[in-house]
Short mmCIF file of C-alpha atoms in Angstrom, two decimals:
data_model
loop_
_atom_site.label_atom_id
_atom_site.label_comp_id
_atom_site.label_asym_id
_atom_site.label_seq_id
_atom_site.Cartn_x
_atom_site.Cartn_y
_atom_site.Cartn_z
CA UNK A 1 0.00 0.00 0.00
CA UNK A 2 1.17 3.52 -0.77
CA UNK A 3 2.43 5.82 1.97
CA UNK A 4 -0.61 7.12 3.78
CA UNK A 5 -1.20 10.24 5.83
CA UNK A 6 -2.29 9.78 9.42
CA UNK A 7 -5.95 8.82 9.31
CA UNK A 8 -8.61 9.03 12.00
CA UNK A 9 -9.84 5.79 13.52
CA UNK A 10 -13.51 6.71 13.10
CA UNK A 11 -15.61 8.78 10.75
CA UNK A 12 -19.27 9.75 10.37
CA UNK A 13 -21.83 8.29 8.00
CA UNK A 14 -25.59 8.58 7.50
CA UNK A 15 -27.78 5.50 8.00
CA UNK A 16 -31.41 4.97 7.03
CA UNK A 17 -33.26 3.72 10.12
CA UNK A 18 -36.81 3.46 8.79
CA UNK A 19 -38.55 3.92 5.46
CA UNK A 20 -40.25 7.34 5.25
CA UNK A 21 -44.00 7.47 4.65
CA UNK A 22 -44.74 10.71 2.86
CA UNK A 23 -42.29 13.44 3.73
CA UNK A 24 -39.01 12.11 5.21
CA UNK A 25 -38.59 12.88 8.93
CA UNK A 26 -35.31 13.33 10.87
CA UNK A 27 -36.08 10.25 12.99
CA UNK A 28 -35.90 8.11 9.82
CA UNK A 29 -32.13 8.76 9.73
CA UNK A 30 -29.08 8.75 11.98
CA UNK A 31 -25.59 10.19 11.70
CA UNK A 32 -23.40 7.50 13.27
CA UNK A 33 -19.72 6.95 13.96
CA UNK A 34 -18.03 4.00 12.26
CA UNK A 35 -14.50 2.72 11.79
CA UNK A 36 -12.61 4.22 8.87
CA UNK A 37 -12.38 1.31 6.42
CA UNK A 38 -9.10 -0.21 5.25
CA UNK A 39 -8.87 -0.57 1.45
CA UNK A 40 -8.67 -4.18 0.33
CA UNK A 41 -6.79 -5.38 -2.75
CA UNK A 42 -8.06 -3.39 -5.75
CA UNK A 43 -9.53 -0.60 -3.60
CA UNK A 44 -8.64 2.97 -2.72
CA UNK A 45 -9.53 4.85 0.45
CA UNK A 46 -11.10 8.18 -0.39
CA UNK A 47 -11.57 11.16 1.90
CA UNK A 48 -14.75 12.67 0.54
CA UNK A 49 -14.61 16.40 -0.17
CA UNK A 50 -17.98 17.00 -1.85
CA UNK A 51 -21.20 14.98 -1.62
CA UNK A 52 -24.21 15.07 -3.92
CA UNK A 53 -27.85 15.03 -2.80
CA UNK A 54 -30.43 14.41 -5.50
CA UNK A 55 -34.20 13.91 -5.82
CA UNK A 56 -33.86 10.28 -6.98
CA UNK A 57 -32.57 9.36 -3.52
CA UNK A 58 -36.12 9.70 -2.17
CA UNK A 59 -37.11 6.66 -4.23
CA UNK A 60 -34.27 4.60 -2.79
CA UNK A 61 -35.60 5.25 0.71
CA UNK A 62 -38.75 3.28 -0.12
CA UNK A 63 -38.97 -0.50 -0.40
CA UNK A 64 -40.91 -0.32 -3.67
CA UNK A 65 -39.29 -1.98 -6.65
CA UNK A 66 -37.58 0.57 -8.84
CA UNK A 67 -34.74 0.93 -11.33
CA UNK A 68 -32.20 0.94 -8.51
CA UNK A 69 -32.08 -1.10 -5.30
CA UNK A 70 -33.51 0.49 -2.14
CA UNK A 71 -31.17 1.71 0.56
CA UNK A 72 -30.74 -0.97 3.23
CA UNK A 73 -32.11 -0.22 6.67
CA UNK A 74 -29.47 0.27 9.34
CA UNK A 75 -26.72 0.72 6.76
CA UNK A 76 -24.96 3.69 5.23
CA UNK A 77 -26.68 5.34 2.27
CA UNK A 78 -25.05 6.04 -1.09
CA UNK A 79 -24.73 8.90 -3.53
CA UNK A 80 -22.32 10.72 -5.78
CA UNK A 81 -19.11 11.99 -4.19
CA UNK A 82 -15.77 13.48 -5.14
CA UNK A 83 -12.77 13.04 -2.92
CA UNK A 84 -9.04 12.63 -2.52
CA UNK A 85 -7.30 9.27 -2.45
CA UNK A 86 -5.57 8.97 0.96
CA UNK A 87 -4.52 5.32 0.65
CA UNK A 88 -4.25 3.10 -2.40
CA UNK A 89 -4.28 -0.65 -2.78
CA UNK A 90 -5.07 -0.48 -6.49
CA UNK A 91 -2.88 -0.10 -9.56
CA UNK A 92 -3.22 3.20 -11.38
CA UNK A 93 -4.26 5.23 -8.33
CA UNK A 94 -1.92 7.22 -6.13
CA UNK A 95 -2.35 9.12 -2.90
CA UNK A 96 -3.41 12.64 -3.86
CA UNK A 97 -5.47 11.63 -6.90
CA UNK A 98 -9.01 12.99 -7.03
CA UNK A 99 -11.81 10.59 -7.92
CA UNK A 100 -15.53 10.56 -8.57
CA UNK A 101 -17.49 7.65 -7.09
CA UNK A 102 -20.87 6.73 -5.61
CA UNK A 103 -20.16 6.05 -1.95
CA UNK A 104 -21.35 9.35 -0.56
CA UNK A 105 -23.24 10.16 2.67
CA UNK A 106 -19.98 9.45 4.58
CA UNK A 107 -16.62 11.05 5.30
CA UNK A 108 -14.36 8.19 4.13
CA UNK A 109 -15.06 5.45 1.61
CA UNK A 110 -13.22 2.31 0.47
CA UNK A 111 -13.92 2.34 -3.27
CA UNK A 112 -13.17 -0.43 -5.78
CA UNK A 113 -10.90 0.84 -8.53
CA UNK A 114 -13.39 -0.07 -11.27
CA UNK A 115 -15.96 2.21 -9.61
CA UNK A 116 -13.62 5.19 -9.20
CA UNK A 117 -13.17 7.72 -12.02
CA UNK A 118 -10.20 10.08 -11.90
CA UNK A 119 -11.10 13.75 -12.25
CA UNK A 120 -8.83 16.73 -12.88
CA UNK A 121 -9.02 19.47 -10.25
CA UNK A 122 -7.07 21.77 -12.57
CA UNK A 123 -9.50 21.43 -15.47
CA UNK A 124 -12.59 22.36 -13.46
CA UNK A 125 -13.60 22.84 -9.81
CA UNK A 126 -14.05 19.45 -8.16
CA UNK A 127 -17.69 20.13 -7.30
CA UNK A 128 -18.60 20.46 -10.99
CA UNK A 129 -17.99 16.74 -11.48
CA UNK A 130 -21.12 16.16 -9.38
CA UNK A 131 -23.15 18.65 -11.38
CA UNK A 132 -22.59 20.51 -14.60
CA UNK A 133 -19.89 18.09 -15.82
CA UNK A 134 -21.26 15.08 -13.96
CA UNK A 135 -24.38 12.97 -13.79
CA UNK A 136 -26.80 15.90 -13.76
CA UNK A 137 -25.13 17.42 -16.81
CA UNK A 138 -25.20 14.15 -18.71
CA UNK A 139 -28.86 13.73 -17.73
CA UNK A 140 -29.68 17.08 -19.33
CA UNK A 141 -27.63 16.31 -22.44
CA UNK A 142 -28.94 12.80 -23.04
CA UNK A 143 -32.55 13.62 -22.21
CA UNK A 144 -32.71 16.62 -24.50
CA UNK A 145 -30.67 15.39 -27.44
CA UNK A 146 -31.37 11.66 -27.49
CA UNK A 147 -34.67 11.02 -25.69
CA UNK A 148 -36.43 14.19 -26.84
CA UNK A 149 -34.67 14.18 -30.23
CA UNK A 150 -34.08 17.93 -30.05
CA UNK A 151 -33.38 19.64 -33.34
CA UNK A 152 -32.46 23.19 -34.28
CA UNK A 153 -35.49 25.46 -34.37
CA UNK A 154 -37.47 23.56 -31.72
CA UNK A 155 -39.39 25.43 -29.04
CA UNK A 156 -38.50 23.91 -25.65
CA UNK A 157 -40.25 24.00 -22.25
CA UNK A 158 -38.37 22.91 -19.12
CA UNK A 159 -39.91 22.44 -15.67
CA UNK A 160 -37.78 22.73 -12.54
CA UNK A 161 -35.72 24.95 -14.79
CA UNK A 162 -33.57 26.55 -12.10
CA UNK A 163 -32.41 23.16 -10.82
CA UNK A 164 -29.17 21.44 -11.73
CA UNK A 165 -30.62 19.49 -14.67
CA UNK A 166 -33.23 21.97 -15.88
CA UNK A 167 -30.92 24.96 -16.08
CA UNK A 168 -28.52 22.98 -18.24
CA UNK A 169 -31.28 21.67 -20.51
CA UNK A 170 -32.41 25.19 -21.35
CA UNK A 171 -28.91 26.47 -21.99
CA UNK A 172 -27.91 23.52 -24.18
CA UNK A 173 -31.11 24.01 -26.19
CA UNK A 174 -30.25 27.69 -26.71
CA UNK A 175 -26.64 26.89 -27.65
CA UNK A 176 -27.90 24.36 -30.19
CA UNK A 177 -30.33 26.72 -31.88
CA UNK A 178 -33.71 26.44 -30.15
CA UNK A 179 -36.22 28.95 -31.47
CA UNK A 180 -37.58 29.58 -27.97
CA UNK A 181 -36.82 28.25 -24.48
CA UNK A 182 -39.33 28.58 -21.64
CA UNK A 183 -38.76 27.59 -18.03
CA UNK A 184 -40.86 27.25 -14.90
CA UNK A 185 -39.55 27.74 -11.38
CA UNK A 186 -40.89 28.29 -7.87
CA UNK A 187 -39.79 31.82 -6.99
CA UNK A 188 -39.41 35.24 -8.57
CA UNK A 189 -35.67 35.12 -7.91
CA UNK A 190 -35.36 31.89 -9.90
CA UNK A 191 -37.52 33.24 -12.74
CA UNK A 192 -35.24 36.27 -12.96
CA UNK A 193 -32.16 34.03 -12.94
CA UNK A 194 -33.49 31.94 -15.83
CA UNK A 195 -34.03 34.94 -18.09
CA UNK A 196 -31.18 37.23 -17.07
CA UNK A 197 -28.34 34.76 -16.45
CA UNK A 198 -29.23 31.52 -18.25
CA UNK A 199 -30.67 33.20 -21.35
CA UNK A 200 -34.16 31.63 -21.35
CA UNK A 201 -36.55 33.52 -23.62
CA UNK A 202 -39.33 33.38 -21.04
CA UNK A 203 -39.95 32.00 -17.57
CA UNK A 204 -42.77 31.95 -15.05
CA UNK A 205 -43.42 31.18 -11.39
CA UNK A 206 -45.72 28.16 -11.29
CA UNK A 207 -47.13 29.41 -7.99
CA UNK A 208 -48.54 32.54 -9.67
CA UNK A 209 -51.41 30.75 -11.43
CA UNK A 210 -52.41 27.72 -13.48
CA UNK A 211 -49.38 26.31 -15.30
CA UNK A 212 -51.40 25.69 -18.46
CA UNK A 213 -52.38 29.36 -18.73
CA UNK A 214 -48.88 30.66 -17.99
CA UNK A 215 -47.35 28.26 -20.50
CA UNK A 216 -49.78 29.30 -23.26
CA UNK A 217 -48.89 32.92 -22.61
CA UNK A 218 -45.13 32.19 -22.66
CA UNK A 219 -45.35 29.91 -25.72
CA UNK A 220 -48.26 31.19 -27.86
CA UNK A 221 -47.06 29.10 -30.80
CA UNK A 222 -46.85 25.92 -28.73
CA UNK A 223 -43.86 23.77 -27.82
CA UNK A 224 -41.99 21.04 -29.66
CA UNK A 225 -40.11 19.59 -26.69
CA UNK A 226 -40.97 19.34 -23.01
CA UNK A 227 -38.30 18.24 -20.53
CA UNK A 228 -40.20 17.07 -17.44
CA UNK A 229 -38.63 17.29 -14.00
CA UNK A 230 -41.87 17.86 -12.12
CA UNK A 231 -44.86 15.88 -13.45
CA UNK A 232 -48.39 16.69 -12.29
CA UNK A 233 -49.94 19.87 -13.64
CA UNK A 234 -46.77 20.70 -15.59
CA UNK A 235 -47.04 17.50 -17.64
CA UNK A 236 -50.71 18.11 -18.35
CA UNK A 237 -49.97 21.70 -19.39
CA UNK A 238 -47.17 20.57 -21.70
CA UNK A 239 -49.43 18.03 -23.42
CA UNK A 240 -51.94 20.83 -23.92
CA UNK A 241 -49.34 23.05 -25.63
CA UNK A 242 -47.59 20.32 -27.62
CA UNK A 243 -47.21 20.93 -31.33
CA UNK A 244 -47.64 18.24 -33.95
CA UNK A 245 -44.82 15.73 -33.62
CA UNK A 246 -43.89 17.06 -30.18
CA UNK A 247 -41.73 15.03 -27.80
CA UNK A 248 -41.78 14.82 -24.01
CA UNK A 249 -38.76 13.44 -22.11
CA UNK A 250 -39.70 12.40 -18.56
CA UNK A 251 -36.66 12.81 -16.32
CA UNK A 252 -38.31 13.16 -12.92
CA UNK A 253 -41.56 13.93 -11.13
CA UNK A 254 -40.49 15.68 -7.95
CA UNK A 255 -44.03 16.95 -7.32
CA UNK A 256 -45.24 13.43 -6.48
CA UNK A 257 -42.21 11.84 -4.76
CA UNK A 258 -43.62 12.23 -1.25
CA UNK A 259 -47.23 11.39 -2.11
CA UNK A 260 -48.76 8.53 -0.14
CA UNK A 261 -51.54 8.06 -2.71
CA UNK A 262 -51.07 7.68 -6.47
CA UNK A 263 -51.11 11.04 -8.21
CA UNK A 264 -53.78 11.53 -10.88
CA UNK A 265 -52.47 11.24 -14.39
CA UNK A 266 -52.78 13.93 -17.07
CA UNK A 267 -56.42 14.27 -18.11
CA UNK A 268 -55.61 15.19 -21.70
CA UNK A 269 -53.59 12.22 -22.94
CA UNK A 270 -55.97 11.87 -25.89
CA UNK A 271 -54.37 15.01 -27.30
CA UNK A 272 -51.28 12.91 -28.11
CA UNK A 273 -53.36 11.26 -30.84
CA UNK A 274 -54.09 14.59 -32.46
CA UNK A 275 -50.50 15.84 -32.18
CA UNK A 276 -48.84 12.44 -32.84
CA UNK A 277 -46.93 13.34 -29.70
CA UNK A 278 -44.55 11.07 -27.84
CA UNK A 279 -43.80 10.69 -24.12
CA UNK A 280 -40.70 8.73 -23.16
CA UNK A 281 -39.07 8.20 -19.81
CA UNK A 282 -35.31 7.78 -19.50
CA UNK A 283 -32.54 7.02 -17.03
CA UNK A 284 -29.12 8.57 -17.34
CA UNK A 285 -27.56 5.17 -16.63
CA UNK A 286 -28.70 3.99 -20.05
CA UNK A 287 -26.74 6.75 -21.78
CA UNK A 288 -23.22 6.59 -20.38
CA UNK A 289 -22.01 5.89 -23.92
CA UNK A 290 -22.59 9.62 -24.52
CA UNK A 291 -20.19 10.66 -21.73
CA UNK A 292 -17.11 11.29 -23.94
CA UNK A 293 -19.19 13.27 -26.46
CA UNK A 294 -20.86 15.16 -23.62
CA UNK A 295 -17.58 16.21 -21.98
CA UNK A 296 -16.04 17.10 -25.35
CA UNK A 297 -18.94 19.39 -26.25
CA UNK A 298 -20.04 20.79 -22.90
CA UNK A 299 -16.63 21.12 -21.24
CA UNK A 300 -15.51 24.01 -23.49
CA UNK A 301 -18.88 25.76 -23.00
CA UNK A 302 -18.37 25.63 -19.24
CA UNK A 303 -14.72 26.75 -19.50
CA UNK A 304 -15.59 29.69 -21.76
CA UNK A 305 -18.59 30.77 -19.70
CA UNK A 306 -21.00 30.12 -22.56
CA UNK A 307 -22.82 27.66 -20.30
CA UNK A 308 -23.38 29.05 -16.82
CA UNK A 309 -24.09 27.09 -13.69
CA UNK A 310 -24.97 27.69 -10.06
CA UNK A 311 -24.31 25.59 -7.00
CA UNK A 312 -25.97 25.73 -3.62
CA UNK A 313 -23.30 24.64 -1.14
CA UNK A 314 -24.11 23.37 2.35
CA UNK A 315 -21.17 22.88 4.71
CA UNK A 316 -20.63 19.84 6.91
CA UNK A 317 -21.71 16.21 6.79
CA UNK A 318 -23.96 16.87 9.79
CA UNK A 319 -26.09 18.96 7.40
CA UNK A 320 -26.28 16.31 4.66
CA UNK A 321 -29.86 15.32 5.51
CA UNK A 322 -31.07 18.92 5.67
CA UNK A 323 -29.46 19.57 2.27
CA UNK A 324 -31.33 16.58 0.82
CA UNK A 325 -34.64 17.78 2.27
CA UNK A 326 -33.84 21.19 0.84
CA UNK A 327 -33.69 19.69 -2.65
CA UNK A 328 -37.17 18.21 -2.17
CA UNK A 329 -38.42 21.62 -0.99
CA UNK A 330 -36.78 23.42 -3.92
CA UNK A 331 -34.40 25.43 -1.72
CA UNK A 332 -31.51 25.00 -4.13
CA UNK A 333 -30.58 27.06 -7.15
CA UNK A 334 -28.61 24.78 -9.43
CA UNK A 335 -26.85 21.75 -8.01
CA UNK A 336 -27.08 21.09 -4.27
CA UNK A 337 -23.63 20.19 -2.96
CA UNK A 338 -22.46 19.28 0.53
CA UNK A 339 -18.89 20.36 1.24
CA UNK A 340 -17.01 18.40 3.88
#
């Protein structure tokens, strides 16, 4: 094993104690002390520097069958993280390397080499590998360009547009020649951000009135693409404004994640017959083949400032749960990051 700095004997990690019903409660979780793991053959020990909290984690807290296994009760949770290698028992990794991995919600992690991706702290801030140049960025890129089959001249509507994924969807659409980009958000500050900083053509606060009416006003000529992060009334409104041949990419439905009863579906699905419209759900994990193309195209936009991003940074692992709940509440502008 490589020379290692002096390491603490224990660290802190978040465990799921019980499966939340409805809105997650603090008593469903515990921040516990555990031994700092020793990396086995083929592993590296990583001191996490930045942790990701994301809406999809709410689904993993339930026992319901989904596209990813539920978190185990009484055990540490998982999520995206970037950290520094402090001990290496794997070829190709040295102490001091920075890596991206998925053993977050903890201060130290023993990560198998095949699940650790080196990242360059000189090319971009480390936190961006959890957001604009990471999974959320690839989600935006794949969902817009592949699932929604975006083409130059399309009119695009994005819900949750001030979030990590939504803000990038709108900007990529503009950079690739959208005729009009409309976003919805939950505060006047976020609406202003979308138009003044991210270059959206129009934006509205969904709390100000019926989404369908506000969308028709913002997109009088209809929309060709809807990127759905919210579901509910936003999805119904988008179907109502969809042009002939329109496409809807369903990325997330944060409005229903904490519901204890099934949410009613859109009441106007029959309109898809008239418009020959298409709704398709997608998971970023099915599109990792696009990662090299994504970094090659989006990386220079980020470096030049052509594509802007925001991060909401919460300090300290003790605040990891509150940061996650903040994402569900919509407290974040851009990517929610926990800095350790």
